[in-house]
């Protein structure tokens, strides 16, 4: 019998279209830009702007751009590296933890990730938006969505959020190491 994970970690990345096609990019852009934390204007104005102007004009051009970075083998680079990050963290933390990955927009979705975690009756859950510094349009949006969805839970573990880690000494050291490696010290 396998050991039950007692602690959960939810990693949340911004999101990516499911494929570099115009239709999938339209879905992604619409979901992303209709978030009131991303475009802080009244709903009717946001809807007219996003669905009437921005998405129709940007979707095909953005799809072309996505296709230049999309890999036949790995798909979306953001998804590929996020999955690698999730797996590596799971390996490092061990069986006392269960690490889920979600995208704020598109798949794997926050609702599905939280549904998986809810059924585990965890003692604690830490939500880590994968954005080093807090911004309302990124971290704030993730926190809003997670709390909105968790309101309906019958069993509630201890929940915490990492809202910023840009000043964490390990993060600063890694960035400085990469800057030195690529001779970015003179910028």
CSV table of C-alpha atoms in Angstrom, one decimal:
chain,number,residue,atom,x,y,z
A,1,UNK,CA,0.0,0.0,0.0
A,2,UNK,CA,1.4,3.4,-1.0
A,3,UNK,CA,1.8,6.1,1.6
A,4,UNK,CA,-0.7,8.9,1.5
A,5,UNK,CA,0.7,12.4,0.6
A,6,UNK,CA,0.0,14.7,3.5
A,7,UNK,CA,1.1,18.0,1.8
A,8,UNK,CA,0.2,19.4,-1.5
A,9,UNK,CA,1.9,21.8,-3.8
A,10,UNK,CA,0.1,23.6,-6.6
A,11,UNK,CA,2.4,25.1,-9.2
A,12,UNK,CA,0.6,27.6,-11.4
A,13,UNK,CA,2.0,28.9,-14.7
A,14,UNK,CA,0.4,31.6,-16.8
A,15,UNK,CA,-0.7,29.3,-19.7
A,16,UNK,CA,-0.3,28.5,-23.3
A,17,UNK,CA,-2.5,27.6,-26.2
A,18,UNK,CA,-3.2,23.9,-26.7
A,19,UNK,CA,-1.6,24.2,-30.2
A,20,UNK,CA,-0.2,27.0,-32.3
A,21,UNK,CA,-3.3,27.2,-34.4
A,22,UNK,CA,-5.4,30.3,-34.9
A,23,UNK,CA,-8.4,28.7,-33.2
A,24,UNK,CA,-6.5,27.6,-30.1
A,25,UNK,CA,-4.7,30.9,-29.8
A,26,UNK,CA,-8.1,32.7,-30.0
A,27,UNK,CA,-9.4,30.6,-27.1
A,28,UNK,CA,-6.2,31.3,-25.1
A,29,UNK,CA,-6.1,35.1,-25.8
A,30,UNK,CA,-9.8,35.5,-25.0
A,31,UNK,CA,-9.6,33.7,-21.7
A,32,UNK,CA,-6.4,35.6,-20.8
A,33,UNK,CA,-7.6,39.1,-21.8
A,34,UNK,CA,-11.1,38.7,-20.4
A,35,UNK,CA,-9.6,38.3,-16.9
A,36,UNK,CA,-10.5,41.6,-15.1
A,37,UNK,CA,-7.1,41.5,-13.4
A,38,UNK,CA,-5.4,41.5,-16.8
A,39,UNK,CA,-7.6,44.2,-18.3
A,40,UNK,CA,-9.0,46.3,-15.6
A,41,UNK,CA,-11.8,48.0,-17.5
A,42,UNK,CA,-15.6,47.5,-17.2
A,43,UNK,CA,-16.8,44.1,-18.5
A,44,UNK,CA,-18.8,45.5,-21.5
A,45,UNK,CA,-15.8,47.6,-22.7
A,46,UNK,CA,-13.4,44.7,-22.1
A,47,UNK,CA,-15.6,42.3,-24.1
A,48,UNK,CA,-15.9,44.7,-27.0
A,49,UNK,CA,-12.2,45.4,-27.0
A,50,UNK,CA,-11.1,41.8,-26.6
A,51,UNK,CA,-13.6,40.0,-28.7
A,52,UNK,CA,-14.3,42.7,-31.3
A,53,UNK,CA,-10.8,44.1,-31.9
A,54,UNK,CA,-7.8,42.5,-30.2
A,55,UNK,CA,-8.4,38.8,-30.6
A,56,UNK,CA,-9.7,39.0,-34.2
A,57,UNK,CA,-6.6,41.1,-35.2
A,58,UNK,CA,-3.9,39.3,-33.1
A,59,UNK,CA,-4.9,35.6,-33.2
A,60,UNK,CA,-3.4,34.6,-36.5
A,61,UNK,CA,-0.3,36.6,-36.1
A,62,UNK,CA,0.2,35.2,-32.6
A,63,UNK,CA,-0.4,31.7,-33.9
A,64,UNK,CA,2.4,32.2,-36.5
A,65,UNK,CA,4.7,33.4,-33.7
A,66,UNK,CA,3.8,30.4,-31.5
A,67,UNK,CA,4.5,28.1,-34.4
A,68,UNK,CA,8.1,29.3,-34.5
A,69,UNK,CA,8.8,28.2,-31.0
A,70,UNK,CA,6.5,25.1,-30.9
A,71,UNK,CA,8.3,21.8,-31.1
A,72,UNK,CA,7.0,18.6,-32.8
A,73,UNK,CA,8.5,16.6,-30.0
A,74,UNK,CA,7.8,18.8,-26.9
A,75,UNK,CA,4.9,21.1,-28.0
A,76,UNK,CA,4.8,24.4,-26.1
A,77,UNK,CA,8.1,25.3,-24.5
A,78,UNK,CA,6.3,26.8,-21.5
A,79,UNK,CA,4.3,23.6,-21.0
A,80,UNK,CA,7.3,21.3,-21.6
A,81,UNK,CA,9.5,23.1,-19.0
A,82,UNK,CA,6.7,23.5,-16.5
A,83,UNK,CA,6.1,19.7,-16.6
A,84,UNK,CA,9.8,19.1,-16.1
A,85,UNK,CA,9.7,21.5,-13.1
A,86,UNK,CA,6.7,19.7,-11.6
A,87,UNK,CA,8.4,16.3,-11.9
A,88,UNK,CA,11.7,17.5,-10.5
A,89,UNK,CA,10.0,19.1,-7.5
A,90,UNK,CA,8.0,15.9,-6.9
A,91,UNK,CA,11.2,13.9,-7.0
A,92,UNK,CA,12.9,16.3,-4.6
A,93,UNK,CA,10.0,16.5,-2.1
A,94,UNK,CA,9.2,12.8,-2.0
A,95,UNK,CA,6.1,10.8,-1.2
A,96,UNK,CA,4.9,13.0,1.7
A,97,UNK,CA,4.0,15.6,-1.0
A,98,UNK,CA,1.8,15.6,-4.1
A,99,UNK,CA,2.8,18.2,-6.7
A,100,UNK,CA,0.2,19.4,-9.2
A,101,UNK,CA,0.7,21.7,-12.2
A,102,UNK,CA,-1.9,24.0,-13.5
A,103,UNK,CA,-2.1,26.8,-16.0
A,104,UNK,CA,-4.0,30.0,-15.1
A,105,UNK,CA,-5.4,30.0,-18.6
A,106,UNK,CA,-6.1,26.8,-20.6
A,107,UNK,CA,-4.9,23.3,-19.7
A,108,UNK,CA,-4.0,21.7,-17.3
A,109,UNK,CA,-6.6,23.8,-15.6
A,110,UNK,CA,-6.7,25.1,-12.0
A,111,UNK,CA,-10.2,23.5,-11.5
A,112,UNK,CA,-8.9,20.1,-12.5
A,113,UNK,CA,-5.7,20.3,-10.4
A,114,UNK,CA,-7.7,21.4,-7.3
A,115,UNK,CA,-10.2,18.6,-7.8
A,116,UNK,CA,-7.3,16.2,-7.7
A,117,UNK,CA,-5.9,17.8,-4.6
A,118,UNK,CA,-9.3,18.1,-2.8
A,119,UNK,CA,-9.8,14.3,-2.9
A,120,UNK,CA,-6.5,13.7,-1.2
A,121,UNK,CA,-7.6,15.2,2.2
A,122,UNK,CA,-4.3,16.9,2.6
A,123,UNK,CA,-3.0,18.5,5.8
A,124,UNK,CA,-1.7,21.5,4.0
A,125,UNK,CA,-1.5,23.0,0.5
A,126,UNK,CA,0.9,25.6,-0.7
A,127,UNK,CA,0.1,27.4,-4.0
A,128,UNK,CA,3.1,28.7,-5.9
A,129,UNK,CA,2.3,31.0,-8.8
A,130,UNK,CA,5.5,30.7,-11.0
A,131,UNK,CA,6.0,34.5,-11.3
A,132,UNK,CA,9.0,35.8,-9.2
A,133,UNK,CA,7.4,39.1,-8.3
A,134,UNK,CA,3.8,39.9,-7.3
A,135,UNK,CA,1.6,41.5,-9.9
A,136,UNK,CA,-2.2,41.7,-9.8
A,137,UNK,CA,-2.5,40.4,-13.4
A,138,UNK,CA,-0.5,37.3,-12.6
A,139,UNK,CA,-0.1,36.2,-9.0
A,140,UNK,CA,-3.3,38.1,-7.9
A,141,UNK,CA,-5.3,36.4,-10.6
A,142,UNK,CA,-4.1,33.0,-9.5
A,143,UNK,CA,-4.9,33.7,-5.9
A,144,UNK,CA,-8.4,34.9,-6.8
A,145,UNK,CA,-9.1,31.8,-8.9
A,146,UNK,CA,-7.8,29.3,-6.4
A,147,UNK,CA,-9.8,30.9,-3.6
A,148,UNK,CA,-12.9,31.1,-5.7
A,149,UNK,CA,-12.7,27.4,-6.5
A,150,UNK,CA,-11.8,26.3,-3.0
A,151,UNK,CA,-14.8,28.1,-1.4
A,152,UNK,CA,-16.9,25.0,-2.2
A,153,UNK,CA,-14.6,22.5,-0.5
A,154,UNK,CA,-16.0,20.6,2.5
A,155,UNK,CA,-12.6,19.7,3.9
A,156,UNK,CA,-10.1,22.6,4.0
A,157,UNK,CA,-6.4,22.0,4.6
A,158,UNK,CA,-4.1,24.7,5.8
A,159,UNK,CA,-3.5,26.8,2.7
A,160,UNK,CA,-0.7,29.2,2.0
A,161,UNK,CA,0.4,31.2,-1.0
A,162,UNK,CA,3.8,32.2,-2.2
A,163,UNK,CA,3.2,35.7,-3.6
A,164,UNK,CA,6.7,36.7,-4.4
A,165,UNK,CA,10.2,35.1,-4.3
A,166,UNK,CA,12.2,37.6,-6.4
A,167,UNK,CA,14.3,38.6,-3.4
A,168,UNK,CA,14.9,35.0,-2.2
A,169,UNK,CA,18.7,34.7,-1.8
A,170,UNK,CA,18.7,31.4,-3.8
A,171,UNK,CA,16.9,33.1,-6.7
A,172,UNK,CA,19.2,36.1,-6.6
A,173,UNK,CA,22.3,33.8,-6.6
A,174,UNK,CA,21.0,31.8,-9.6
A,175,UNK,CA,20.3,34.9,-11.6
A,176,UNK,CA,23.7,36.4,-10.7
A,177,UNK,CA,25.4,33.1,-11.7
A,178,UNK,CA,23.6,33.1,-15.1
A,179,UNK,CA,24.5,36.8,-15.6
A,180,UNK,CA,28.2,36.1,-15.0
A,181,UNK,CA,28.1,33.0,-17.2
A,182,UNK,CA,26.7,35.0,-20.1
A,183,UNK,CA,28.9,38.0,-19.3
A,184,UNK,CA,25.9,40.2,-18.5
A,185,UNK,CA,27.7,42.0,-15.7
A,186,UNK,CA,28.4,45.0,-17.9
A,187,UNK,CA,24.8,45.8,-18.6
